[in-house]
PDB file of C-alpha atoms and ligand atoms in Angstrom:
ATOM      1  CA  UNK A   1      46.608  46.403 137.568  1.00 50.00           C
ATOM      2  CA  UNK A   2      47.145  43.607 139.922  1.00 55.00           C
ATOM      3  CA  UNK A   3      49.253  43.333 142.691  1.00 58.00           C
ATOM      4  CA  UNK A   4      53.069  42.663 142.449  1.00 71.00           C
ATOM      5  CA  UNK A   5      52.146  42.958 138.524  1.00 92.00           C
ATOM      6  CA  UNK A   6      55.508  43.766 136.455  1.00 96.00           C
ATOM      7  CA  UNK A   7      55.111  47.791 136.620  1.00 98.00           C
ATOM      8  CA  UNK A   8      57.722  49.698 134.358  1.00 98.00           C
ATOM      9  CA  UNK A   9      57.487  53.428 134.175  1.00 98.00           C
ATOM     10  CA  UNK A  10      59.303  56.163 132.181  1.00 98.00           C
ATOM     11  CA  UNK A  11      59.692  59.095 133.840  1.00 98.00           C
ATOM     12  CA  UNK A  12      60.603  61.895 131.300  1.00 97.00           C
ATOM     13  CA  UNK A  13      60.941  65.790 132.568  1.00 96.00           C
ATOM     14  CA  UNK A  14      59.169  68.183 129.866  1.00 97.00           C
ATOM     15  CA  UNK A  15      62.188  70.532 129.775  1.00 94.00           C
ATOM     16  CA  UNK A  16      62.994  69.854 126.372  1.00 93.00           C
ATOM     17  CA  UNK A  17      62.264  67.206 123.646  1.00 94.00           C
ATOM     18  CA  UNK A  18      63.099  63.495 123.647  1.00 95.00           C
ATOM     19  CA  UNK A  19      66.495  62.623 122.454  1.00 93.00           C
ATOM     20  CA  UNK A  20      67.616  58.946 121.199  1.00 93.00           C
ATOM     21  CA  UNK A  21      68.650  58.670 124.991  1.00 93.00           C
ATOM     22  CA  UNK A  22      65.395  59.213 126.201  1.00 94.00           C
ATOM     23  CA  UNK A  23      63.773  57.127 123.084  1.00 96.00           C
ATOM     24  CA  UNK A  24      66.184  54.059 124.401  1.00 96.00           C
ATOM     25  CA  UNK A  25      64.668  53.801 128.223  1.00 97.00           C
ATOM     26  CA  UNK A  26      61.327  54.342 127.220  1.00 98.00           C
ATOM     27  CA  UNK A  27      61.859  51.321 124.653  1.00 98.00           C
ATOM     28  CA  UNK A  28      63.601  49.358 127.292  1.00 97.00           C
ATOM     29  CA  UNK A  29      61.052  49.601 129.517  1.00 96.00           C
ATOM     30  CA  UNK A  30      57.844  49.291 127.562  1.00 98.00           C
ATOM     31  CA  UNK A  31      59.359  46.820 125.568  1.00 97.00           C
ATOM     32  CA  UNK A  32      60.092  44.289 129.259  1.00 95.00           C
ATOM     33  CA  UNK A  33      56.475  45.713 130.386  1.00 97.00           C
ATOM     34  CA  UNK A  34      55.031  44.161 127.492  1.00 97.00           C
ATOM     35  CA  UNK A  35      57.019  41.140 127.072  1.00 97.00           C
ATOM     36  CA  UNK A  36      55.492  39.855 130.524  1.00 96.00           C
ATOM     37  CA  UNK A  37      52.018  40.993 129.897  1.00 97.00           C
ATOM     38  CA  UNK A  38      52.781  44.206 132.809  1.00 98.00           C
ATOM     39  CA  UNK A  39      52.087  47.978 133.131  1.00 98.00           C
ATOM     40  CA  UNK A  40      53.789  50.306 131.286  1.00 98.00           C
ATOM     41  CA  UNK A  41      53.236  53.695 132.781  1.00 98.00           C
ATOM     42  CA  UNK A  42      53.975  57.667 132.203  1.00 98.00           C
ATOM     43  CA  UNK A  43      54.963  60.080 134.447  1.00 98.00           C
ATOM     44  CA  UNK A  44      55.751  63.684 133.736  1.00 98.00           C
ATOM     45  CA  UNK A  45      58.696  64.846 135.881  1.00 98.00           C
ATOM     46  CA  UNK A  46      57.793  68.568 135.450  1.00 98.00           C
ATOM     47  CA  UNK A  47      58.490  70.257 138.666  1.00 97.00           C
ATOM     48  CA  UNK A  48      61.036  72.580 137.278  1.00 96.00           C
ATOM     49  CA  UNK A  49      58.420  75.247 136.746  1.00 94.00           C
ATOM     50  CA  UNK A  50      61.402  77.552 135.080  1.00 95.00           C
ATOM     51  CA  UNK A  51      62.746  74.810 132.172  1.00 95.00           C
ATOM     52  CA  UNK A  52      59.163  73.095 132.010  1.00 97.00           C
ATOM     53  CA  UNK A  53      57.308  73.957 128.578  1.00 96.00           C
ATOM     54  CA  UNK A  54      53.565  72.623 128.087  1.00 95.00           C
ATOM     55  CA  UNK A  55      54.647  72.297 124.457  1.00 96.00           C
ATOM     56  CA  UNK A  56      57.381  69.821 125.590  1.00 96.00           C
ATOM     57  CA  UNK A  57      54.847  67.395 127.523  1.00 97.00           C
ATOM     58  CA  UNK A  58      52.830  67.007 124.323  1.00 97.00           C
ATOM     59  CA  UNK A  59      55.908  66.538 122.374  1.00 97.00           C
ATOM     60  CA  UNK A  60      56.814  63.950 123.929  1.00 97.00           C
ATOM     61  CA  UNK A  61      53.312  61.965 123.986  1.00 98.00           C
ATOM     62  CA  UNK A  62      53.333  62.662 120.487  1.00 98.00           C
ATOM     63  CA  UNK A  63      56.980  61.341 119.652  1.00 98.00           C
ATOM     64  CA  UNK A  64      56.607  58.378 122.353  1.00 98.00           C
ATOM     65  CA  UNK A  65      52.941  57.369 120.017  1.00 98.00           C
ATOM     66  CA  UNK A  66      54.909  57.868 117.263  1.00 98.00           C
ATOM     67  CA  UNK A  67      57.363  55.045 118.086  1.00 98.00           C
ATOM     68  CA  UNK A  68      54.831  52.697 118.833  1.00 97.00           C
ATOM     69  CA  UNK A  69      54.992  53.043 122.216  1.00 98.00           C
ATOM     70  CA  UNK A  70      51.561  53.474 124.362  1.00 97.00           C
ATOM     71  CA  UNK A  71      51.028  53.434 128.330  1.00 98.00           C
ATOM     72  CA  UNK A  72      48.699  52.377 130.503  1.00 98.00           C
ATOM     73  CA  UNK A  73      46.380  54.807 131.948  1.00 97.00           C
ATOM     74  CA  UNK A  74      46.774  58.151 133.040  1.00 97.00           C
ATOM     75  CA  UNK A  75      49.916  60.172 132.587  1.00 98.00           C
ATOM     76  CA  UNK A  76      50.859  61.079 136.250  1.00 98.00           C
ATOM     77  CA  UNK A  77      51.904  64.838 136.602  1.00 98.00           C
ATOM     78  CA  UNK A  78      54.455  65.618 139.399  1.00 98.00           C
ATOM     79  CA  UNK A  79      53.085  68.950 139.605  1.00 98.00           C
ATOM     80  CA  UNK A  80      50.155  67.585 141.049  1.00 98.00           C
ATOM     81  CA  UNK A  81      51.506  65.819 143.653  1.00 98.00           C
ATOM     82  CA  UNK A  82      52.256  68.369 145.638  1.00 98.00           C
ATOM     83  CA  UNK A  83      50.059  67.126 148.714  1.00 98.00           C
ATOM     84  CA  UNK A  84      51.726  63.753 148.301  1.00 98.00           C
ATOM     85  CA  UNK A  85      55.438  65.067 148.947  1.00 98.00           C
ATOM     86  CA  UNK A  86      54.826  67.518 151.522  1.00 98.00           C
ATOM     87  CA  UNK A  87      53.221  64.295 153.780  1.00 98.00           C
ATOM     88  CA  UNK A  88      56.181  62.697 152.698  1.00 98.00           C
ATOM     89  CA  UNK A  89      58.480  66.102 154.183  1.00 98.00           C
ATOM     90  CA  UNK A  90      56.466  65.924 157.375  1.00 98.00           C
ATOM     91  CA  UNK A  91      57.366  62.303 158.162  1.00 98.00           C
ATOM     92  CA  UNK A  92      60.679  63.097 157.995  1.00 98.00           C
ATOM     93  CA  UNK A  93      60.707  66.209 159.929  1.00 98.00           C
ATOM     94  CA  UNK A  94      58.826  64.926 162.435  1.00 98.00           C
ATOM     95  CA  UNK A  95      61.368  62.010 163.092  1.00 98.00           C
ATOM     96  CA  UNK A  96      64.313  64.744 163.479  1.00 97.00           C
ATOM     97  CA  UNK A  97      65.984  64.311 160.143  1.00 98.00           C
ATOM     98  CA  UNK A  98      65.864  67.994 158.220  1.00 98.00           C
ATOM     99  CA  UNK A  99      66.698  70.909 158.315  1.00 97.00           C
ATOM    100  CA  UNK A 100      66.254  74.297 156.719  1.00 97.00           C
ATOM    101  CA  UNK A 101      69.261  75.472 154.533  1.00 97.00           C
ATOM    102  CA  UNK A 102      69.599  79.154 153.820  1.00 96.00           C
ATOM    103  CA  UNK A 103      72.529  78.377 151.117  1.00 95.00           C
ATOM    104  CA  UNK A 104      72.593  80.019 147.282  1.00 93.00           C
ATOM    105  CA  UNK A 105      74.815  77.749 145.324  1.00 92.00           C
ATOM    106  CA  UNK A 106      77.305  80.362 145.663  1.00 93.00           C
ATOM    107  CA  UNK A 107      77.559  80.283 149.084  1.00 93.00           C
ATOM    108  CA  UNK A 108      77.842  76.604 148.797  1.00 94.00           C
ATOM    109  CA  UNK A 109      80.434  76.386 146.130  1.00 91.00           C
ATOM    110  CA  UNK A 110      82.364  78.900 147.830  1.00 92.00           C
ATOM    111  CA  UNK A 111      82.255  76.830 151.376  1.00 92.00           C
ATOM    112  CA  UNK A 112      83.472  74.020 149.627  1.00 91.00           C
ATOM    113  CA  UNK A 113      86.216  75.722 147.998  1.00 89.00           C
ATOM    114  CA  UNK A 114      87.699  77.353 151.270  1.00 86.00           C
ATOM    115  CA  UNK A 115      91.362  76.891 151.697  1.00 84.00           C
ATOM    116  CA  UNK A 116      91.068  74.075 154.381  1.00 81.00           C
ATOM    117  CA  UNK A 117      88.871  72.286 152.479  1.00 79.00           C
ATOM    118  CA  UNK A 118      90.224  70.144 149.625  1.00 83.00           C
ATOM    119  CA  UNK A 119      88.783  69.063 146.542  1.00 87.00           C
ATOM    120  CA  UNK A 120      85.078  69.636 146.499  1.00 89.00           C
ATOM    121  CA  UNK A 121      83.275  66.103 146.150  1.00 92.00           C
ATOM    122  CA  UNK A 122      80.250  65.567 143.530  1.00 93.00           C
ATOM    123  CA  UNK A 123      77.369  63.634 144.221  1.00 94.00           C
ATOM    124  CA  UNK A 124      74.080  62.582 142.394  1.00 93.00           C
ATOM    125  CA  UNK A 125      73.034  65.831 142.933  1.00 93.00           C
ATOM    126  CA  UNK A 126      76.471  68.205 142.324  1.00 92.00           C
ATOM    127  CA  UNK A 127      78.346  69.112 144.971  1.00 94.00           C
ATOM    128  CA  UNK A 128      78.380  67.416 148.186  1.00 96.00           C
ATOM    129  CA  UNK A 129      76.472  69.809 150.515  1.00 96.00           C
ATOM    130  CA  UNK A 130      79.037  70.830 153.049  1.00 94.00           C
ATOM    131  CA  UNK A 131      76.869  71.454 155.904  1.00 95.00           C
ATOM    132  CA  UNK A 132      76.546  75.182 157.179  1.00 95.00           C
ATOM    133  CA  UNK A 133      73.290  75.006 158.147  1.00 96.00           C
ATOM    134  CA  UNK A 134      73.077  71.973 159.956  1.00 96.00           C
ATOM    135  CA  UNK A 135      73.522  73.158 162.901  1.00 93.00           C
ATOM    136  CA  UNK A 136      70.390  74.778 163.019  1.00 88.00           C
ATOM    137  CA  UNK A 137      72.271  78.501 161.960  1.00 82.00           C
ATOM    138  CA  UNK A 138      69.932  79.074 158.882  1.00 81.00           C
ATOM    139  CA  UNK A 139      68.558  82.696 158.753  1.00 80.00           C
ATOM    140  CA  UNK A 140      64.633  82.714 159.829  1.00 80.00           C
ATOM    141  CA  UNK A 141      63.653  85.289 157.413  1.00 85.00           C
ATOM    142  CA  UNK A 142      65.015  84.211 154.385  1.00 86.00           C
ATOM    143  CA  UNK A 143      63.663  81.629 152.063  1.00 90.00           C
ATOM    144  CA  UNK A 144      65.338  77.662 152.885  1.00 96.00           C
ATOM    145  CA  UNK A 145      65.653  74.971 151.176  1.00 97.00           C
ATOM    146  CA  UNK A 146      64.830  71.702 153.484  1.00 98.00           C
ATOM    147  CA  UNK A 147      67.259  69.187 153.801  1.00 98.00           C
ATOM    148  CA  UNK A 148      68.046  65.285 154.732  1.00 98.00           C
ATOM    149  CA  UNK A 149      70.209  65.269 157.624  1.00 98.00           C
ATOM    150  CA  UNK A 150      72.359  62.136 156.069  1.00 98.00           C
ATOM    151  CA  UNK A 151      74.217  61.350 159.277  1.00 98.00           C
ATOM    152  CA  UNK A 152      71.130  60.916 161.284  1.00 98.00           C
ATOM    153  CA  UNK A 153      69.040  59.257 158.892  1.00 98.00           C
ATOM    154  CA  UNK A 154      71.826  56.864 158.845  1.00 98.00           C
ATOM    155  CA  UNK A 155      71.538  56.747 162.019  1.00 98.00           C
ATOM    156  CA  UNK A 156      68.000  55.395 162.301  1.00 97.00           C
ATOM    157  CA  UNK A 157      69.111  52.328 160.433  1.00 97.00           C
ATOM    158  CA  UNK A 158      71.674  51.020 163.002  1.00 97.00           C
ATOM    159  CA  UNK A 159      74.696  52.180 160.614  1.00 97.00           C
ATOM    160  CA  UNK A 160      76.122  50.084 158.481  1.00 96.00           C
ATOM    161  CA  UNK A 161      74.423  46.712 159.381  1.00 95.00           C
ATOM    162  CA  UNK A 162      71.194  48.086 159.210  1.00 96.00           C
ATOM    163  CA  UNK A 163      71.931  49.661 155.502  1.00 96.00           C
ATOM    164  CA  UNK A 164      73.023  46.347 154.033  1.00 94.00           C
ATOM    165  CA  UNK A 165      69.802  45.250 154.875  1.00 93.00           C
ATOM    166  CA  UNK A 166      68.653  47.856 152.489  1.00 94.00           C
ATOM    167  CA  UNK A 167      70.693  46.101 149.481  1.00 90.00           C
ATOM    168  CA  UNK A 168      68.870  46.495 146.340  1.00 90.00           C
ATOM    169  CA  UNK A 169      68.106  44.422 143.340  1.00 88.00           C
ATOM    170  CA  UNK A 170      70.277  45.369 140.096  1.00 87.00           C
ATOM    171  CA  UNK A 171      69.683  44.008 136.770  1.00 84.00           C
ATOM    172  CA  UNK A 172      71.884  45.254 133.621  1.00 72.00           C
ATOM    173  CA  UNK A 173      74.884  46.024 132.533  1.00 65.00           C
ATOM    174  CA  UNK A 174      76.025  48.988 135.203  1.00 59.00           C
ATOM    175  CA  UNK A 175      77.823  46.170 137.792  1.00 58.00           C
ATOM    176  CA  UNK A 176      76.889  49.246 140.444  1.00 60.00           C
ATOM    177  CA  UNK A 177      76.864  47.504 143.716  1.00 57.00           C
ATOM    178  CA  UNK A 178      73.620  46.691 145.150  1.00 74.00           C
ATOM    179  CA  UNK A 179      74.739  47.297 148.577  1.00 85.00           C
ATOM    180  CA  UNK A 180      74.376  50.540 150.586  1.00 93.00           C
ATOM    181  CA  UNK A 181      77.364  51.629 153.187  1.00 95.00           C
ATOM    182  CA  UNK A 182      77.140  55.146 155.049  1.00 97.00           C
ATOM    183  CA  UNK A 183      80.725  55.894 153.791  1.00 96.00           C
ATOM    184  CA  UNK A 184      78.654  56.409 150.159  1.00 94.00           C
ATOM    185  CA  UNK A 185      75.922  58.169 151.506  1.00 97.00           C
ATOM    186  CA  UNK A 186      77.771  60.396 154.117  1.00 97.00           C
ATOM    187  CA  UNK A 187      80.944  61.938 152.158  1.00 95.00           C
ATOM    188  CA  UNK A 188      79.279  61.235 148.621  1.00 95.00           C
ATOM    189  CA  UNK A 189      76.006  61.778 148.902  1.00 97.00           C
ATOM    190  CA  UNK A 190      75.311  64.233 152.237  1.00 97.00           C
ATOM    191  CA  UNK A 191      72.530  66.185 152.938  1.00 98.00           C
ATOM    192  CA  UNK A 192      70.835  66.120 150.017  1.00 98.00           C
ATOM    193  CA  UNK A 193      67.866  68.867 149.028  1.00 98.00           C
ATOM    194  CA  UNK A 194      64.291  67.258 149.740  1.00 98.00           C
ATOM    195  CA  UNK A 195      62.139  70.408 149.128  1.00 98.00           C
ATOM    196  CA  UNK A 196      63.946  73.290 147.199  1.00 97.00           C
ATOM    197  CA  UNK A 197      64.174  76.841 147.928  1.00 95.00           C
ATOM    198  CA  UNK A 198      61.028  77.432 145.841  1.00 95.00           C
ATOM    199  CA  UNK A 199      58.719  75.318 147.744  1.00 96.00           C
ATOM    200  CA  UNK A 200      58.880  72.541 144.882  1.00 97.00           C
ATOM    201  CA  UNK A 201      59.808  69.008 145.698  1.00 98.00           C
ATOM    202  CA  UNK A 202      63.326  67.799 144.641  1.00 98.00           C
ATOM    203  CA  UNK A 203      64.418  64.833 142.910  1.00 98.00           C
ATOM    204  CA  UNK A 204      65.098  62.237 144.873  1.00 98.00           C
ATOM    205  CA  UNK A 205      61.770  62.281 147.328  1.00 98.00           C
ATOM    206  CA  UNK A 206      59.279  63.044 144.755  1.00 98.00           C
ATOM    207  CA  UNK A 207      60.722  59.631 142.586  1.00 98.00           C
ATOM    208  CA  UNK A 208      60.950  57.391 145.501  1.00 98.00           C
ATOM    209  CA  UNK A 209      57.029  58.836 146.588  1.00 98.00           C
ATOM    210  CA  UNK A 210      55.923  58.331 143.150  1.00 98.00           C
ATOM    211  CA  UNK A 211      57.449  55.016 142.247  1.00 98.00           C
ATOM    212  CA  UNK A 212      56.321  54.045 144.991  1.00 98.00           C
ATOM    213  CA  UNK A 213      52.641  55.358 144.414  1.00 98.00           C
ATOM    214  CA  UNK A 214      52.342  54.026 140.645  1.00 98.00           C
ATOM    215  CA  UNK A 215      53.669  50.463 142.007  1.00 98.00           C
ATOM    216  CA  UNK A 216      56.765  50.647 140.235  1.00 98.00           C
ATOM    217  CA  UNK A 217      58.216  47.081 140.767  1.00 96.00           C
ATOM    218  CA  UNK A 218      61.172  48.028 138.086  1.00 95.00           C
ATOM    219  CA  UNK A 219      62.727  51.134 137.345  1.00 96.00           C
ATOM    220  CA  UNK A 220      64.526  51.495 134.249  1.00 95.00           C
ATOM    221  CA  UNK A 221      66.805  54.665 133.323  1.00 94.00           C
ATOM    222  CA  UNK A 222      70.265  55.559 132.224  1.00 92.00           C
ATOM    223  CA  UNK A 223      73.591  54.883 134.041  1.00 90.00           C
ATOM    224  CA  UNK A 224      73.711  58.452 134.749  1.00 91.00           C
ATOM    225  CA  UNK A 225      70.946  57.752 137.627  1.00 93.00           C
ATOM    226  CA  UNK A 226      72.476  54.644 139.401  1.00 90.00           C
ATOM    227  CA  UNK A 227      74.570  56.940 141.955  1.00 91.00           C
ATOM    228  CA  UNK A 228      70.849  57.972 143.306  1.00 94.00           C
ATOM    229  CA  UNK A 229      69.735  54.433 144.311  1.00 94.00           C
ATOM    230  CA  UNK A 230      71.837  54.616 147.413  1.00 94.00           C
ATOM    231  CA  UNK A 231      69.832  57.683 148.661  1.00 97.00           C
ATOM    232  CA  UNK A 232      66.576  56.116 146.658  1.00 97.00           C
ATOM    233  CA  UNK A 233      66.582  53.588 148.782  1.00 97.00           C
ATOM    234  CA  UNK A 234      67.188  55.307 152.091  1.00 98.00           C
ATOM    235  CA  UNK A 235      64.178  57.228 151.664  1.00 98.00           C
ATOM    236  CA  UNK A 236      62.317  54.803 150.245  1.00 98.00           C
ATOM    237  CA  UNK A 237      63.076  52.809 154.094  1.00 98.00           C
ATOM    238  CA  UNK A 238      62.844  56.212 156.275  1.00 98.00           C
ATOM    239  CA  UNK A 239      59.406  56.630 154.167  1.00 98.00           C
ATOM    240  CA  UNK A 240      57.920  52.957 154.389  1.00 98.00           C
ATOM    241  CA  UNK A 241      58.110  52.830 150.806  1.00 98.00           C
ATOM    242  CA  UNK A 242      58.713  49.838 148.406  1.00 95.00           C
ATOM    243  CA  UNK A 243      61.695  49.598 146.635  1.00 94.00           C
ATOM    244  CA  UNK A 244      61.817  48.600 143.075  1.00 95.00           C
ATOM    245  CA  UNK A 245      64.543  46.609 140.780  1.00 93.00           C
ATOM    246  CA  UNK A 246      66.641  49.102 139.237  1.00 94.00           C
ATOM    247  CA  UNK A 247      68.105  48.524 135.846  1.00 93.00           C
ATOM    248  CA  UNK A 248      70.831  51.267 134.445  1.00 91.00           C
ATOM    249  CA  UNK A 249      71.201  50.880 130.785  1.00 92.00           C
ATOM    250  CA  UNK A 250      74.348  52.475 128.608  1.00 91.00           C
ATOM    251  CA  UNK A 251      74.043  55.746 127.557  1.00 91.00           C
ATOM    252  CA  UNK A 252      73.250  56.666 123.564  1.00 90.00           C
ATOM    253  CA  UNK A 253      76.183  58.848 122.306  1.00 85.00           C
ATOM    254  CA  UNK A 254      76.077  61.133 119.470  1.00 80.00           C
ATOM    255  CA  UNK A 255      78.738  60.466 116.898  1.00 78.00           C
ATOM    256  CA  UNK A 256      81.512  62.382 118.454  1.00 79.00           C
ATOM    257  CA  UNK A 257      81.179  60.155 121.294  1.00 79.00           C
ATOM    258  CA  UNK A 258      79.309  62.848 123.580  1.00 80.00           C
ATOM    259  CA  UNK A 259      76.734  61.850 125.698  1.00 76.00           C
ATOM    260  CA  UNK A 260      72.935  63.293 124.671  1.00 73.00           C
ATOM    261  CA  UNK A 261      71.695  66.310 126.447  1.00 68.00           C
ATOM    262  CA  UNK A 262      68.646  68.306 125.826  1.00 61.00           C
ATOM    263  CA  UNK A 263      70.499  70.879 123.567  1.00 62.00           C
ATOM    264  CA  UNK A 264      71.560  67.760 120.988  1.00 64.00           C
ATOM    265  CA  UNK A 265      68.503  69.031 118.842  1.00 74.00           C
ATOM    266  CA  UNK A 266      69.546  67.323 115.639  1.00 69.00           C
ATOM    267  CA  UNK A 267      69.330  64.314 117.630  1.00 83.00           C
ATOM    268  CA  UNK A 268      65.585  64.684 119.305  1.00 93.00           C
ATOM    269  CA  UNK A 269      63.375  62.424 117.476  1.00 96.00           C
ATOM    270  CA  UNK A 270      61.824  65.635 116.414  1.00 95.00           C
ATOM    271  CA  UNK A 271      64.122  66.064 113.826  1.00 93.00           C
ATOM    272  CA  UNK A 272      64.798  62.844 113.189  1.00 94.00           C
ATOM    273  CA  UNK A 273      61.075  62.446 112.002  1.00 96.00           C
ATOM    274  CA  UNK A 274      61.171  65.645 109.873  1.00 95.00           C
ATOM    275  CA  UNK A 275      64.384  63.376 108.321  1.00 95.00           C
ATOM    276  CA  UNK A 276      61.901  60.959 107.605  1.00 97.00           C
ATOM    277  CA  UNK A 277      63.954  58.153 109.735  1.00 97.00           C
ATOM    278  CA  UNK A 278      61.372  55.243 110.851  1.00 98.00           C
ATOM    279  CA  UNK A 279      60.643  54.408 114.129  1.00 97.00           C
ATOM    280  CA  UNK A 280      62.413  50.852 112.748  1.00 97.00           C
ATOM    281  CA  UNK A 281      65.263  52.619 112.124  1.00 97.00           C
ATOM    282  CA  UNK A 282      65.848  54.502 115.186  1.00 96.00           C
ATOM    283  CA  UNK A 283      65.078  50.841 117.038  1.00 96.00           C
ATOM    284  CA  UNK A 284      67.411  49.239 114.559  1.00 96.00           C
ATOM    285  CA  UNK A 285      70.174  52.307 115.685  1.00 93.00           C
ATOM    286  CA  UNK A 286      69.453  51.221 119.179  1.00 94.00           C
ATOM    287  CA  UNK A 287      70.133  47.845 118.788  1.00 93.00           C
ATOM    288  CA  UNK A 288      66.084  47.158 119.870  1.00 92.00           C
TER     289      UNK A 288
HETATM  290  N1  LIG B   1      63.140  62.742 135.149  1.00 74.09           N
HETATM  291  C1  LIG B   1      64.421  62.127 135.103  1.00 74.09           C
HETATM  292  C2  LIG B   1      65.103  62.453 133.792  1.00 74.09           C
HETATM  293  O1  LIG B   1      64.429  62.772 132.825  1.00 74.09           O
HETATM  294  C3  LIG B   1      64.369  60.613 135.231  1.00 74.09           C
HETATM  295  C4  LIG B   1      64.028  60.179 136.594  1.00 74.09           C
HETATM  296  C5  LIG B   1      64.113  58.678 136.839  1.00 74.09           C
HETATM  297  O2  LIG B   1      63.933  57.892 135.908  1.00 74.09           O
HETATM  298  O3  LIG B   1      64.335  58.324 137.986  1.00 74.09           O
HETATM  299  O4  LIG B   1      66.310  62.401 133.744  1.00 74.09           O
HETATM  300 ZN1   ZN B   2      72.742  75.997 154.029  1.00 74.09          ZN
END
């Protein structure tokens, strides 16, 4: 791989099998890796040790093979990057911005849903985190969460000037803006989760660590995931970390008009297969 080579990955987590959804990005983004003569790479999102299945991760190399579509290299397993994320943690901590949270999700929904509080606000990761340990008030003994503390990363980047600097580059159909403002990233974002209660890295700092690690230059994934560029891209500046092009494609529907989740079963290429539909056919139902 060279450098600044066109670098697509897909990023699938092994918690069930690969829907039409998941069939569409991976298309979409080997299909542009190819097109330019660039990388096409796997990486196995499986840090969820309670939903992640061993038989799902070969499913899914299986089914991805099956519809033509190879990778280069190794398949990179999140699970092993442990040493990589908690570096990643210590930066951060060390510069003042986290903070251990003590909250179940009860005690968080119920926080939010106190009678001076108003309508609880949902971010990229569920309900805006409404702060109740950031004041340093978590309990010693039992097990925390860390945290970003949103207001002083923010901080760090000169407020609002400095995050337009951070705009990012958008390709697709989404129209999500490509700038960053801290009213986004304060009141709909907050202080998101960056190592979860059970030790394991969370979403948003293991992608940007990774992405930036397998030199993603493009990142290609459903319009479900553009509300996590704005935070993406914070971290990926906190962290020295480059940032990618980001591409948000439609999402596949089943025919009742209901977006695909890991329960649509008859829809997994799985079953599909065992239908005996083509890989042309399922491109051809994609409109690939
Ligand atoms: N693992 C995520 C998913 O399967 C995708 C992450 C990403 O593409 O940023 O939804
Ligand atoms: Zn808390």
């Amino acid at each position: 791989m060279s450098a600044g080579q066109h670098t697509e990955r897909f990023a699938p987590s092994p918690t069930g099998l690969l829907h039409l959804g998941h069939a569409y990005s991976a298309m979409l983004c080997h299909d542009r890796a190819r097109e330019v003569d660039g990388a096409f790479l796997l990486r196995m999102e499986d840090l969820d040790t309670s939903r992640v299945r061993a038989e799902y991760h070969d499913a899914i190399e299986e089914d991805l093979n099956w519809l033509g579509i190879t990778w280069d290299g190794a398949v990179l397993r999140q699970s092993e990057r442990t040493g990589a994320y908690e570096d990643a943690l210590t930066k951060l901590s060390a510069r003042g911005l986290t903070y251990p949270c003590t909250c179940s999700r009860r005690d968080i929904s119920e926080a939010v849903r106190a009678p001076n509080e108003g309508e609880p606000v949902f971010g990229p990761d569920g309900i805006v985190y409404p702060g109740t340990c950031r004041d340093g008030t978590a309990d010693g003994d039992a097990p925390a969460a860390i945290r970003l503390n949103m207001a002083a990363a923010i901080d760090t980047t000169g407020g609002d000037p400095g995050l337009r600097c951070l705009a990012v580059t958008e390709t697709g159909e989404t129209g999500h803006p490509a700038m960053i403002d801290s009213d986004t990233l304060l009141n709909g974002t907050g202080d998101i989760v960056l190592r979860r209660r059970d030790g394991a890295a969370a979403y948003h700092l293991a992608v940007v660590v990774d992405d930036d690690f397998q030199g993603a230059t493009h990142v290609t994934r459903g319009t479900d995931l553009a509300p996590a560029v704005p935070v993406q891209r914070l971290l990926q500046h906190l962290l020295g970390l480059r940032a990618p092009v980001y591409h948000h494609h439609r999402l596949i529907r089943d025919e009742a008009g209901k977006r695909l989740a890991k329960r649509h079963d008859a829809l997994s290429i799985r079953e599909l297969r065992r239908q005996g539909v083509t890989p042309e056919q399922i491109r051809a139902r994609l409109g690939l």
